[in-house]
Amino acid sequence: MTIAQEKNPPVKLPNEPAITPQIVAEHGLAPDEYERLLKIMGRTPTMVELGIFSAMWSEHCSYKSSKVWLKKLPTKAPWVIQGPGENAGVIDIGDGQAAIFKMESHNHPSYIEPYQGAATGVGGILRDVFTMGARPVANLNALRFGDPNHPRTRHLVSGVVAGIGGYGNCMGIPTVGGETNFHSAYNGNILVNAMTVGIAPSDRIFYAAAAGIGNPLVYVGSKTGRDGIHGATMSSTEFNEDSESKRPTVQVGDPFVEKLLLEACLELMATDAIVAIQDMGAAGLTSSSFEMAAKGGLGVVVELDKVPMRETGMNPYELMLSESQERMLIVLKPGREELARKIFEKWELDFAVIGHLTDTERMVLSWHGDIVGNIPIPPLVTEAPMYERPWTLTPLPAELDAAKVPAPKDWNASLITLMGSPDLASKAWIWKQYDHLIMGNTAIRPQDGDAALVRVPGGHKGLAMTSDCTPRYVQAHPETGGRQAVAEAWRNITATGAKPLAVTDNMNFGNPQKPEIMGQFAGAIMGMTEACNALDFPVVSGNVSLYNETEGRPILPTPTIGAVGVIEDIATSVGSRLMQSGLALVLLGETKGWLGQSIYLRELHGREEGAPPPVDLAAERRNGDFVRGEIVGRRVAACHDLSDGGLLVGLAEMCLAGGTGATLKLPKGINAPHAYLYGEDQARYLVATDDGEALLAAAAKAGVPAVQLGYSGGVNLVVEGLLDLPLSELRAVHEGWLPDYMSSAA
């Protein structure tokens, strides 16, 4: 196609409807946004052009409601190679290696079609990581489901878990960690947040910015079908009673093809053929081609009739907006087409040259020689809507007086109830469906530690990784909840002995057009920013998922924090398992007995009230740095950060994980034992050591509050004068709830 032809006005396709206000509204564009489009174009758009604007200006792709707040997050550090703005974040982990990671949501698709929605969420995040040159080494996921008694919950749990396991297992990548919560606020809108971590040579990172006028634009992977059309737009709206009709907007994945695509891309990346590479995720060919050209300051011609298709009769609109999975777009160096073609054909994947780069800064779409779309690229970015939505901060609730919260009448029964509650019960039924040991590098497995630990191939180094958020805290006070989510992720990495390095976030909220919801988002960002700055824990990638509402009912605000850290020698790491008798049990950090928004208050008294526990970031830093030093110095046998359920639940988890009991004696002067044992004060760790006196002395020198509470040993969990419970009884309820729930009749 010549430059002169590229300037031709687009033609309307046969049977193409006239653009009406109704069609504009169906594409999710507000009237003023459509007026902005008309000003950019200088004419009425074709249907394919309207579809492109609709996708690129959707909340899912443009971040138009959140961008102004996301800019406040700290994103830089000496070890950050690439922060937000690329497919994934990149950090330097030393020895010429980089960790590449990101977390993304697939919430709406997973509610509509749980198996495929969750599976393609895993597939998409894997592509985000390996498109940058990394071989994925681990997956994690953060799942939020509705009330277990809701009629759809069991079906959704079953489908989502099967989808995650099915895709990850077939790819041969271990799923090593994550979290699962239940709450009625997610009844009509579950959350499926998927995270992938990969490793690459730090001098071989691949980016998406196109370069080289005339360079070929190459399509590789699966053929394009009609699945997922309008997926990005669907993910940018609330659910209603017609949500089931959106099933066709859910993508369909094939992990076996993705495995071939991974290997083919990595093989091509070992050559010098690639200029730029981008996966086709949300908005498919539209976003991938547009983003590559925009980042490179170039134009692009896409010959749509050359796109490999798996369905007959497809038109340009469908080809540009399809979100069919397992596809990549690559800019090659001139003359490298046959080299690349041979690699992809060897892996039995489609390969097609579908266009080239230009100097026009326009996206030109052709169909059998006719121009069907011609859009200026810069204003699609610079003129994209960006809203400073009205917002109202959530006030901090009054502190709950622990003395006014009843103590258990039966202490044994209280712990049994908590350990068998949906949020605290073992999730082994879930992670046993995931292959968490494949590749042979998983050093700390699910439920063996606060964070997963994966050996970096070829040495002694390990990557620690976790996913954390306490939505009930965020709901009560978003700033505190945002602070706590970051701090807990930092603690979980620290509790293995690893140094926390960076964060990826997944911001799941309701309708941003409601000031109280926008205020939740703003408050969470404020808290996260404070914590990331105080803990030297920059945000390098992430995702925003808004409009998580059904018929006006929002989810709990859920800013999920994925985090990665490094430990130089995995032999010095520890898990949370209490595996031997005679170890001193030392509580590090200050305990005031904070019961506001606690699991104890909710599960035993049916109350969700009070201020969440405050987060003292200076104490977090001091206590965590001390704990990490003791672990790496091999003076700690087991370590567990204390969060949901407080001290007694944390100790019970350590005992069950390691098969060893424990006996505690409360310090003198404790007036409210239930607050001391079940309070959720932050910045605390429970540590097992063979020399309690030495640890106490070191803590005192470091200014870290510390108290020795007892010893490990026996087959019971004992708190003198209050509780004496066989581990076998505790294990039965802890490990039994989820399998019993999933096997029971709906």
XYZ file of C-alpha atoms in Angstrom:
746
model
C 0.000 0.000 0.000
C 1.391 3.396 -0.981
C 1.498 6.582 1.105
C -1.054 8.100 -1.269
C -3.439 5.197 -0.680
C -3.012 5.535 3.074
C -4.525 9.015 2.826
C -7.729 7.746 1.236
C -10.898 8.199 3.317
C -12.281 4.948 4.725
C -15.102 3.111 2.977
C -18.183 1.733 4.668
C -18.517 -2.021 4.578
C -21.612 -3.753 3.208
C -24.411 -3.898 5.805
C -22.535 -1.463 8.071
C -25.112 0.390 10.186
C -25.285 4.143 10.516
C -23.746 5.491 13.719
C -26.606 6.427 16.044
C -26.642 7.652 19.664
C -27.837 4.189 20.665
C -24.877 2.491 18.961
C -22.507 4.992 20.574
C -24.019 4.246 23.997
C -23.754 0.494 23.389
C -20.028 1.042 22.873
C -19.720 2.581 26.334
C -18.911 6.113 25.147
C -20.562 9.028 26.913
C -22.032 11.767 24.659
C -19.197 14.189 25.473
C -16.627 11.467 24.760
C -18.220 10.888 21.364
C -18.049 14.633 20.681
C -14.351 14.449 21.499
C -14.002 11.579 19.017
C -15.727 13.601 16.286
C -13.385 16.533 16.914
C -10.351 14.258 16.562
C -11.615 12.552 13.427
C -13.226 15.562 11.738
C -15.956 13.249 10.484
C -18.307 10.458 11.516
C -16.330 7.297 12.273
C -16.834 3.945 10.617
C -18.000 1.097 12.834
C -14.493 -0.290 13.183
C -13.160 3.152 14.126
C -15.927 3.552 16.704
C -15.046 0.136 18.101
C -11.379 1.115 18.395
C -12.180 4.318 20.283
C -14.614 2.411 22.484
C -11.967 -0.142 23.462
C -9.050 2.252 23.872
C -11.106 4.717 25.915
C -12.724 2.057 28.072
C -11.946 2.130 31.782
C -10.147 -1.199 31.378
C -7.661 0.119 28.808
C -7.420 3.864 29.475
C -7.509 4.070 33.303
C -9.480 7.281 32.794
C -10.868 7.383 36.341
C -7.761 6.099 38.132
C -4.780 7.531 36.269
C -4.724 10.784 38.233
C -4.362 8.785 41.477
C -2.010 6.083 40.197
C 0.572 8.784 39.408
C 0.999 9.318 43.157
C 2.447 5.837 43.760
C 6.245 5.555 44.145
C 7.643 3.621 41.182
C 11.404 4.132 41.245
C 14.331 2.550 43.090
C 17.905 1.666 42.135
C 16.837 -1.939 41.548
C 13.843 -1.055 39.323
C 14.643 -1.657 35.653
C 11.117 -1.011 34.342
C 8.183 0.446 36.229
C 4.531 0.834 35.196
C 3.777 1.400 31.516
C 5.029 -1.835 29.993
C 3.540 -5.325 29.906
C 5.055 -6.083 33.327
C 7.439 -4.618 35.898
C 11.132 -5.530 35.945
C 13.539 -5.518 38.897
C 17.230 -6.342 39.139
C 17.865 -9.361 41.378
C 21.640 -9.406 40.885
C 24.012 -11.722 39.031
C 22.822 -10.402 35.660
C 19.263 -11.554 36.282
C 15.919 -9.772 36.445
C 12.555 -10.722 37.902
C 9.595 -9.743 35.726
C 6.118 -9.802 37.260
C 2.603 -8.423 37.193
C -0.881 -9.070 38.556
C -4.096 -8.632 36.544
C -7.793 -9.156 37.091
C -10.247 -11.332 35.204
C -13.206 -10.613 37.450
C -16.188 -10.072 35.182
C -15.355 -12.938 32.780
C -14.849 -15.335 35.713
C -18.271 -14.564 37.152
C -19.970 -15.121 33.802
C -17.989 -18.224 32.800
C -15.796 -19.292 35.739
C -13.647 -21.940 34.065
C -12.700 -20.008 30.929
C -12.669 -16.663 32.704
C -10.110 -17.846 35.253
C -8.120 -19.897 32.724
C -7.719 -17.019 30.288
C -6.822 -14.729 33.176
C -3.870 -17.016 33.859
C -3.018 -17.168 30.149
C -3.086 -13.406 29.795
C -0.805 -12.697 32.728
C 1.644 -15.371 31.552
C 1.863 -13.628 28.161
C 2.452 -10.263 29.836
C 5.540 -11.752 31.460
C 7.029 -13.871 28.690
C 6.454 -11.167 26.064
C 9.205 -9.264 27.903
C 11.656 -12.109 27.513
C 11.147 -13.927 30.817
C 10.558 -17.598 31.370
C 7.708 -17.787 33.921
C 8.720 -19.601 37.109
C 5.608 -19.220 39.281
C 1.943 -18.230 39.354
C -0.133 -16.914 42.253
C -3.788 -15.972 42.516
C -5.972 -13.944 44.853
C -9.605 -15.074 44.880
C -12.653 -13.494 46.535
C -15.960 -15.333 46.514
C -19.390 -14.572 47.917
C -21.112 -15.984 50.995
C -20.664 -19.779 51.066
C -24.437 -20.040 51.472
C -25.127 -18.112 48.265
C -26.492 -20.463 45.567
C -23.763 -19.620 43.011
C -20.699 -19.647 45.273
C -19.926 -23.360 45.169
C -20.247 -23.412 41.364
C -17.965 -20.391 41.025
C -15.304 -21.803 43.374
C -15.296 -25.088 41.478
C -15.049 -23.475 38.038
C -12.442 -20.852 38.913
C -10.139 -23.309 40.685
C -10.442 -25.806 37.839
C -9.706 -23.064 35.289
C -6.608 -21.839 37.106
C -5.323 -25.369 37.642
C -6.154 -26.494 34.140
C -4.261 -23.686 32.458
C -1.275 -23.423 34.817
C -0.759 -27.186 35.053
C -0.824 -27.622 31.283
C 1.724 -24.816 30.915
C 4.045 -26.618 33.336
C 4.347 -23.596 35.631
C 3.800 -24.066 39.376
C 1.047 -22.175 41.182
C 2.758 -21.543 44.498
C 0.668 -19.112 46.512
C -2.220 -16.719 46.862
C -5.267 -16.218 49.048
C -8.975 -17.033 49.118
C -11.686 -15.148 51.023
C -15.457 -15.342 51.251
C -17.825 -12.422 51.909
C -21.381 -11.619 50.883
C -20.195 -8.390 49.215
C -18.773 -10.576 46.411
C -22.024 -12.509 45.841
C -22.682 -10.872 42.482
C -19.117 -10.004 41.473
C -16.255 -12.327 42.388
C -12.606 -11.331 42.068
C -10.004 -13.402 40.236
C -6.578 -11.727 40.368
C -3.760 -13.659 38.695
C -0.032 -13.006 39.128
C 2.975 -14.398 37.278
C 6.675 -14.087 38.109
C 9.366 -14.802 35.535
C 13.156 -14.593 35.246
C 15.204 -13.165 32.383
C 18.757 -11.964 31.746
C 18.768 -8.322 32.837
C 20.339 -7.273 29.532
C 17.754 -9.119 27.395
C 14.465 -7.409 28.264
C 12.004 -6.929 25.397
C 9.737 -3.907 25.127
C 6.655 -2.900 23.134
C 7.793 0.390 21.527
C 7.794 -0.029 17.760
C 10.767 1.296 15.779
C 11.942 1.334 12.170
C 9.838 2.820 9.360
C 8.890 0.053 6.944
C 9.615 -2.737 9.424
C 7.224 -5.674 9.088
C 4.376 -6.193 11.554
C 3.927 -9.899 12.254
C 1.019 -11.816 13.778
C 1.839 -15.112 15.541
C 0.009 -17.704 17.621
C -3.598 -18.865 17.365
C -6.080 -17.874 14.715
C -8.573 -15.094 15.478
C -12.163 -16.002 16.270
C -15.192 -14.148 17.535
C -14.677 -14.890 21.225
C -14.035 -11.994 23.570
C -15.360 -9.217 21.331
C -16.129 -6.247 23.601
C -14.341 -7.953 26.493
C -12.590 -4.732 27.552
C -15.835 -2.764 27.335
C -17.738 -5.436 29.292
C -15.096 -5.302 32.024
C -15.712 -1.559 32.356
C -19.390 -1.731 33.321
C -21.482 -2.906 36.241
C -23.353 -6.192 36.199
C -27.137 -6.370 36.083
C -29.809 -8.997 35.547
C -28.709 -9.368 31.909
C -25.104 -10.272 32.724
C -25.524 -13.886 31.649
C -26.114 -12.629 28.101
C -22.500 -11.386 28.106
C -21.139 -14.942 27.955
C -19.936 -14.484 24.324
C -17.595 -11.696 25.513
C -15.603 -14.248 27.563
C -12.461 -15.505 25.856
C -11.684 -19.186 25.346
C -8.170 -20.361 26.156
C -5.938 -23.227 25.041
C -2.941 -23.729 27.356
C -1.303 -26.220 25.005
C -1.115 -23.556 22.291
C 0.160 -21.030 24.846
C 2.953 -23.425 25.821
C 3.999 -23.621 22.168
C 3.774 -19.831 21.893
C 5.978 -19.407 24.973
C 8.682 -21.662 23.602
C 8.533 -20.143 20.106
C 8.782 -16.590 21.452
C 11.716 -17.429 23.703
C 13.461 -19.146 20.790
C 12.983 -16.099 18.569
C 14.126 -13.844 21.421
C 17.433 -15.706 21.454
C 18.085 -14.237 17.965
C 18.448 -10.567 17.026
C 15.246 -10.505 14.967
C 12.816 -8.702 17.317
C 12.409 -4.929 17.410
C 9.277 -4.892 19.594
C 6.763 -7.414 20.881
C 3.339 -7.106 22.493
C 0.771 -9.681 23.528
C -2.816 -9.332 22.353
C -4.732 -8.991 25.602
C -7.652 -6.685 26.321
C -8.963 -5.202 23.045
C -6.817 -7.671 21.094
C -5.307 -6.456 17.839
C -6.564 -2.924 18.518
C -4.621 -2.304 21.714
C -1.503 -4.238 20.709
C -1.002 -2.493 17.352
C -2.009 0.915 18.681
C 0.179 0.753 21.804
C 3.248 -0.396 19.877
C 2.929 2.437 17.355
C 2.093 5.047 20.025
C 5.072 4.132 22.229
C 7.375 4.352 19.228
C 5.916 7.610 17.875
C 5.140 5.914 14.553
C 2.207 4.922 12.375
C 1.054 1.484 11.365
C -0.714 -0.118 8.430
C -2.642 -3.294 9.242
C -3.907 -5.422 6.346
C -6.775 -7.160 8.100
C -7.510 -9.683 5.333
C -4.087 -11.211 6.088
C -4.965 -11.946 9.739
C -5.292 -15.722 10.296
C -8.985 -16.447 10.990
C -10.642 -19.527 12.445
C -14.210 -18.536 11.553
C -15.707 -17.728 8.181
C -17.251 -14.398 7.306
C -15.322 -12.349 9.869
C -15.198 -8.607 9.236
C -12.690 -5.869 10.188
C -14.689 -4.824 13.249
C -14.566 -8.364 14.653
C -10.905 -8.832 13.783
C -9.823 -5.629 15.509
C -11.870 -6.217 18.688
C -11.642 -9.989 19.129
C -9.877 -11.063 22.309
C -9.037 -14.554 21.107
C -6.218 -15.891 23.231
C -2.639 -17.061 22.637
C -1.715 -14.343 20.112
C 1.249 -11.965 19.814
C 2.170 -9.024 17.613
C 5.846 -8.559 16.720
C 7.827 -5.923 14.855
C 10.733 -7.645 13.118
C 13.935 -6.319 11.676
C 13.784 -6.260 7.845
C 14.786 -9.548 6.298
C 14.136 -11.624 9.423
C 10.690 -12.769 8.323
C 11.740 -16.216 7.081
C 13.840 -16.901 10.185
C 10.829 -16.092 12.358
C 8.404 -17.974 10.133
C 10.431 -21.173 10.390
C 10.494 -20.963 14.192
C 6.752 -20.479 14.549
C 5.888 -23.087 11.935
C 8.186 -25.545 13.735
C 6.047 -24.975 16.834
C 2.896 -25.422 14.676
C 1.713 -21.850 15.160
C 0.254 -19.364 12.708
C 2.623 -16.765 11.299
C 1.571 -13.898 9.034
C 3.017 -10.572 7.994
C -0.043 -8.349 8.380
C 1.374 -4.866 7.951
C 4.257 -2.473 8.423
C 5.331 0.639 10.317
C 5.064 4.122 8.817
C 6.065 7.676 9.716
C 2.475 8.983 9.502
C 1.486 8.506 13.177
C -1.796 7.091 11.889
C -3.432 3.690 12.276
C -4.536 2.680 8.792
C -6.655 -0.450 8.383
C -7.158 -2.062 5.020
C -9.537 -4.828 3.933
C -8.892 -6.449 0.550
C -7.270 -3.233 -0.655
C -9.865 -0.797 0.693
C -9.194 1.553 3.612
C -11.747 0.780 6.360
C -10.153 2.735 9.185
C -7.807 5.706 9.377
C -7.197 7.138 12.842
C -4.590 9.653 14.053
C -2.690 7.928 16.854
C -1.364 10.792 19.069
C -4.745 12.359 19.934
C -6.174 8.949 20.771
C -3.661 9.112 23.637
C -3.397 12.822 24.405
C -7.131 13.525 24.066
C -8.252 10.380 25.869
C -10.658 11.149 28.715
C -9.031 11.518 32.112
C -11.395 12.257 34.954
C -10.833 13.732 38.364
C -13.982 12.182 39.756
C -15.586 13.707 42.852
C -14.523 11.798 45.953
C -15.291 11.694 49.632
C -12.938 9.999 52.063
C -14.286 7.401 54.453
C -13.963 8.727 58.016
C -11.995 6.664 60.502
C -14.486 4.767 62.704
C -14.300 5.046 66.465
C -11.896 2.670 68.187
C -13.622 -0.406 69.558
C -13.204 -0.919 73.302
C -11.942 -4.501 73.633
C -13.334 -4.652 77.165
C -16.824 -4.359 75.675
C -16.305 -7.376 73.403
C -17.303 -10.572 75.235
C -14.579 -13.107 75.994
C -15.178 -16.721 74.973
C -17.197 -18.815 77.384
C -15.490 -21.891 75.946
C -11.951 -21.190 74.739
C -11.528 -24.519 72.969
C -14.755 -23.932 71.060
C -13.722 -20.400 70.098
C -10.502 -21.552 68.418
C -12.251 -24.459 66.719
C -14.851 -22.053 65.321
C -12.226 -19.685 63.979
C -9.944 -22.335 62.491
C -12.919 -23.873 60.702
C -14.335 -20.567 59.421
C -14.335 -19.966 55.624
C -11.536 -17.379 55.626
C -9.205 -19.203 58.042
C -9.886 -22.821 57.076
C -7.191 -24.655 55.117
C -7.263 -24.002 51.369
C -5.452 -27.273 50.601
C -8.499 -28.413 48.571
C -7.662 -25.545 46.211
C -3.896 -25.672 45.949
C -3.765 -29.448 45.687
C -5.479 -29.008 42.318
C -2.547 -26.864 41.217
C 0.812 -28.406 40.394
C 2.863 -26.383 42.866
C 6.054 -28.484 42.597
C 6.551 -28.761 38.828
C 9.944 -27.434 37.625
C 11.382 -28.659 40.946
C 12.234 -25.209 42.308
C 9.495 -24.629 44.893
C 11.320 -24.298 48.225
C 8.427 -23.066 50.427
C 5.057 -24.464 49.420
C 1.520 -23.232 50.081
C 0.680 -23.247 53.796
C 4.325 -23.931 54.741
C 5.174 -20.252 55.009
C 3.872 -16.716 54.802
C 5.256 -16.322 51.275
C 6.114 -18.867 48.625
C 9.805 -19.298 47.852
C 11.075 -20.404 44.454
C 14.691 -21.237 43.716
C 16.244 -19.186 40.914
C 17.600 -21.832 38.506
C 21.340 -22.193 38.424
C 22.261 -21.034 41.908
C 21.369 -20.675 45.591
C 19.235 -17.560 45.261
C 15.485 -17.601 45.890
C 12.517 -15.402 44.975
C 9.881 -14.947 47.674
C 6.403 -13.949 46.511
C 3.034 -13.291 48.083
C -0.404 -11.768 47.564
C -2.162 -9.827 50.326
C -5.109 -7.625 51.166
C -7.572 -7.396 54.055
C -10.697 -5.971 52.379
C -12.639 -5.525 55.631
C -9.927 -3.144 56.837
C -10.085 -1.202 53.561
C -13.871 -0.980 53.790
C -13.658 0.391 57.339
C -10.927 2.926 56.519
C -9.292 2.819 53.064
C -6.113 4.670 54.050
C -5.383 2.259 56.898
C -6.402 -0.703 54.750
C -4.105 0.373 51.911
C -1.247 0.838 54.351
C -1.894 -2.573 55.906
C -2.078 -4.435 52.581
C 1.401 -3.216 51.615
C 2.783 -3.776 55.117
C 1.459 -7.327 55.309
C 2.950 -8.212 51.927
C 6.273 -6.769 53.161
C 6.002 -8.808 56.386
C 5.183 -12.016 54.538
C 8.268 -11.687 52.333
C 10.355 -10.777 55.381
C 9.103 -13.766 57.402
C 10.900 -16.124 54.996
C 14.196 -14.250 55.379
C 13.918 -12.567 51.963
C 14.372 -8.846 51.326
C 11.169 -7.290 49.901
C 11.930 -5.468 46.636
C 8.812 -4.392 44.765
C 5.046 -4.493 44.422
C 2.467 -5.137 41.730
C -1.062 -4.085 42.594
C -4.554 -5.042 41.491
C -7.019 -2.314 42.436
C -10.518 -3.843 42.604
C -13.268 -1.333 43.392
C -16.881 -0.490 42.597
C -18.344 2.298 40.452
C -15.912 5.274 40.397
C -18.731 7.644 39.504
C -19.941 7.329 43.107
C -17.954 9.759 45.312
C -17.768 7.289 48.201
C -16.280 4.603 45.916
C -13.825 7.042 44.344
C -12.940 8.071 47.896
C -12.173 4.456 48.759
C -9.818 4.303 45.784
C -8.170 7.600 46.693
C -7.796 6.627 50.348
C -6.289 3.250 49.498
C -3.758 4.905 47.169
C -2.826 7.369 49.928
C -2.195 4.548 52.384
C -0.325 2.423 49.856
C 1.872 5.359 48.888
C 2.836 6.011 52.520
C 3.684 2.355 53.093
C 5.623 1.888 49.852
C 7.703 4.974 50.603
C 8.388 4.000 54.216
C 9.334 0.429 53.320
C 11.326 1.144 50.111
C 8.822 -1.000 48.272
C 8.067 0.595 44.861
C 5.108 -0.300 42.641
C 6.406 -1.545 39.277
C 3.247 -2.824 37.591
C -0.434 -3.342 38.184
C -4.011 -3.291 37.033
C -7.205 -1.416 37.879
C -10.593 -3.120 37.855
C -13.524 -0.788 38.467
C -17.306 -1.133 38.214
C -17.236 -4.287 40.337
C -20.889 -3.908 41.265
C -24.100 -5.780 40.673
C -27.332 -3.812 40.545
C -25.683 -1.023 42.523
C -24.132 -3.225 45.234
C -20.335 -2.800 45.318
C -17.718 -5.308 46.377
C -15.532 -4.629 49.385
C -12.732 -2.352 48.173
C -9.883 -4.764 47.453
C -6.462 -3.310 46.548
C -4.624 -6.622 46.233
C -0.858 -6.350 46.702
C 1.424 -8.828 44.959
C 5.022 -8.632 46.113
C 8.412 -10.101 45.273
C 11.611 -10.277 47.309
C 14.967 -11.993 47.045
C 17.067 -14.114 49.404
C 20.693 -14.728 48.513
C 20.782 -18.309 49.821
C 17.574 -20.314 50.193
C 19.343 -22.506 52.755
C 18.969 -19.610 55.207
C 15.214 -19.244 54.637
C 12.541 -20.417 57.065
C 8.889 -21.321 56.824
C 6.183 -21.141 59.449
C 6.100 -24.844 60.336
C 6.708 -25.721 63.989
C 8.528 -29.017 63.521
C 10.457 -29.768 66.720
C 9.943 -29.717 70.461
C 11.752 -27.521 72.953
C 11.847 -24.347 70.863
C 11.204 -21.060 72.636
C 8.216 -19.157 71.240
C 8.859 -15.418 71.132
C 6.332 -12.748 70.192
C 7.971 -9.767 68.482
C 6.117 -6.456 68.230
C 3.709 -4.621 70.488
C 0.356 -6.184 71.424
C -2.451 -3.910 72.565
C -5.275 -6.333 71.782
C -6.930 -4.645 68.784
C -10.306 -6.273 68.112
C -11.847 -3.702 65.749
C -12.660 -5.332 62.355
C -11.144 -8.601 63.618
C -12.032 -12.106 62.506
C -12.829 -12.873 66.158
C -15.401 -10.077 66.280
C -16.979 -11.134 62.983
C -17.026 -14.911 63.314
C -17.841 -15.244 67.027
C -20.032 -12.184 67.550
C -21.399 -11.403 64.076
C -20.082 -7.842 64.179
C -18.117 -5.941 61.540
C -17.346 -2.669 63.274
C -14.741 -0.381 64.759
C -11.543 1.049 63.362
C -9.102 -1.414 61.776
C -5.759 -1.878 63.552
C -3.436 1.090 63.028
C -0.284 0.581 60.979
C 2.887 2.094 62.447
C 5.223 2.064 59.451
C 8.320 2.893 61.497
C 7.574 -0.109 63.727
C 6.959 -2.268 60.654
C 10.373 -1.331 59.268
C 12.227 -1.741 62.571
C 10.618 -5.065 63.503
C 10.852 -6.530 60.014
C 14.478 -5.608 59.479
C 15.303 -7.195 62.848
C 13.440 -10.420 62.048
C 15.069 -10.726 58.644
C 18.525 -10.329 60.157
C 17.838 -13.037 62.740
C 16.547 -15.428 60.057
C 19.486 -14.927 57.694
C 21.790 -15.278 60.708
C 20.260 -18.753 61.231
C 18.979 -17.931 64.708
C 15.327 -18.642 63.863
C 13.747 -22.058 63.249
C 10.274 -20.861 62.190
C 8.575 -17.511 61.711
C 4.981 -16.451 61.109
C 3.646 -12.948 60.656
C 0.494 -12.319 62.705
C -2.573 -11.050 60.868
C -6.089 -12.542 60.611
C -7.058 -14.122 63.926
C -4.074 -12.740 65.822
C -1.610 -14.583 68.031
C -3.603 -17.707 68.846
C -4.654 -18.381 65.251
C -1.085 -17.752 64.079
C 0.277 -20.251 66.616
C -2.385 -22.804 65.671
C -1.364 -22.477 61.999
C 2.304 -23.037 62.908
C 1.446 -26.108 64.992
C -0.777 -27.649 62.310
C 1.729 -26.970 59.534
C 4.581 -28.648 61.425
C 2.685 -31.283 63.407
C 4.040 -30.125 66.774
C 2.049 -28.741 69.698
C 2.877 -25.821 71.972
C 2.258 -24.481 75.464
C 1.834 -20.782 76.151
C 1.665 -18.849 79.399
C 0.275 -15.346 79.179
C 2.418 -12.529 80.599
C 1.313 -11.089 83.917
C -1.088 -8.168 83.871
C -3.116 -9.190 80.827
C -6.619 -7.975 81.685
C -8.356 -9.092 78.480
C -6.873 -12.430 77.370
C -9.278 -12.666 74.404
C -7.966 -9.341 73.064
C -4.344 -10.384 73.637
C -4.793 -13.731 71.914
C -7.209 -12.776 69.102
C -6.373 -9.088 68.567
C -4.968 -8.201 65.154
C -2.281 -5.673 66.079
C 0.136 -5.131 63.202
C 3.942 -5.304 62.837
C 4.127 -8.572 64.784
C 5.859 -11.899 64.228
C 5.759 -15.147 66.180
C 9.200 -16.734 66.118
C 10.475 -20.160 67.208
C 14.118 -20.297 68.270
C 16.423 -22.640 70.178
C 17.806 -19.729 72.232
C 15.019 -17.530 73.518
C 17.239 -15.505 75.855
C 19.633 -14.547 73.066
C 16.742 -13.481 70.834
C 15.186 -11.393 73.612
C 18.512 -9.694 74.254
C 19.023 -8.936 70.555
C 15.457 -7.587 70.291
C 15.979 -5.315 73.288
C 19.173 -3.965 71.726
C 17.295 -3.266 68.486
C 14.393 -1.585 70.292
C 11.938 -4.297 69.237
C 9.256 -5.251 71.820
C 9.625 -8.960 72.590
C 8.264 -11.473 75.073
C 8.817 -15.209 75.417
C 5.445 -16.919 75.765
C 6.257 -20.630 75.930
C 7.702 -23.643 74.171
C 6.913 -26.048 71.379
C 6.206 -29.689 72.105
C 3.521 -32.284 72.632
C 0.430 -33.011 70.578
C -1.862 -30.358 72.070
C -2.113 -26.609 71.794
C -2.234 -25.275 75.344
C -2.726 -21.819 76.806
C -2.340 -22.295 80.536
C -5.593 -21.754 82.389
C -7.623 -21.127 79.217
C -7.292 -23.695 76.478
C -6.111 -27.276 75.948
C -6.879 -28.659 72.517
C -5.550 -31.746 70.703
C -4.039 -30.844 67.332
C -5.965 -33.759 65.818
C -9.254 -32.122 66.757
C -8.117 -28.773 65.450
C -6.808 -30.333 62.232
C -10.098 -32.092 61.534
C -12.092 -28.865 61.513
C -9.372 -26.761 59.888
C -8.771 -29.132 56.993
C -12.333 -30.372 56.751
C -14.387 -27.248 56.096
C -13.602 -26.614 52.416
C -13.714 -30.246 51.190
C -16.961 -30.771 53.115
C -18.415 -27.580 51.670
C -17.458 -28.440 48.096
C -18.794 -31.992 48.343
C -22.084 -31.088 50.028
C -25.339 -30.617 48.151
C -26.049 -27.101 46.951
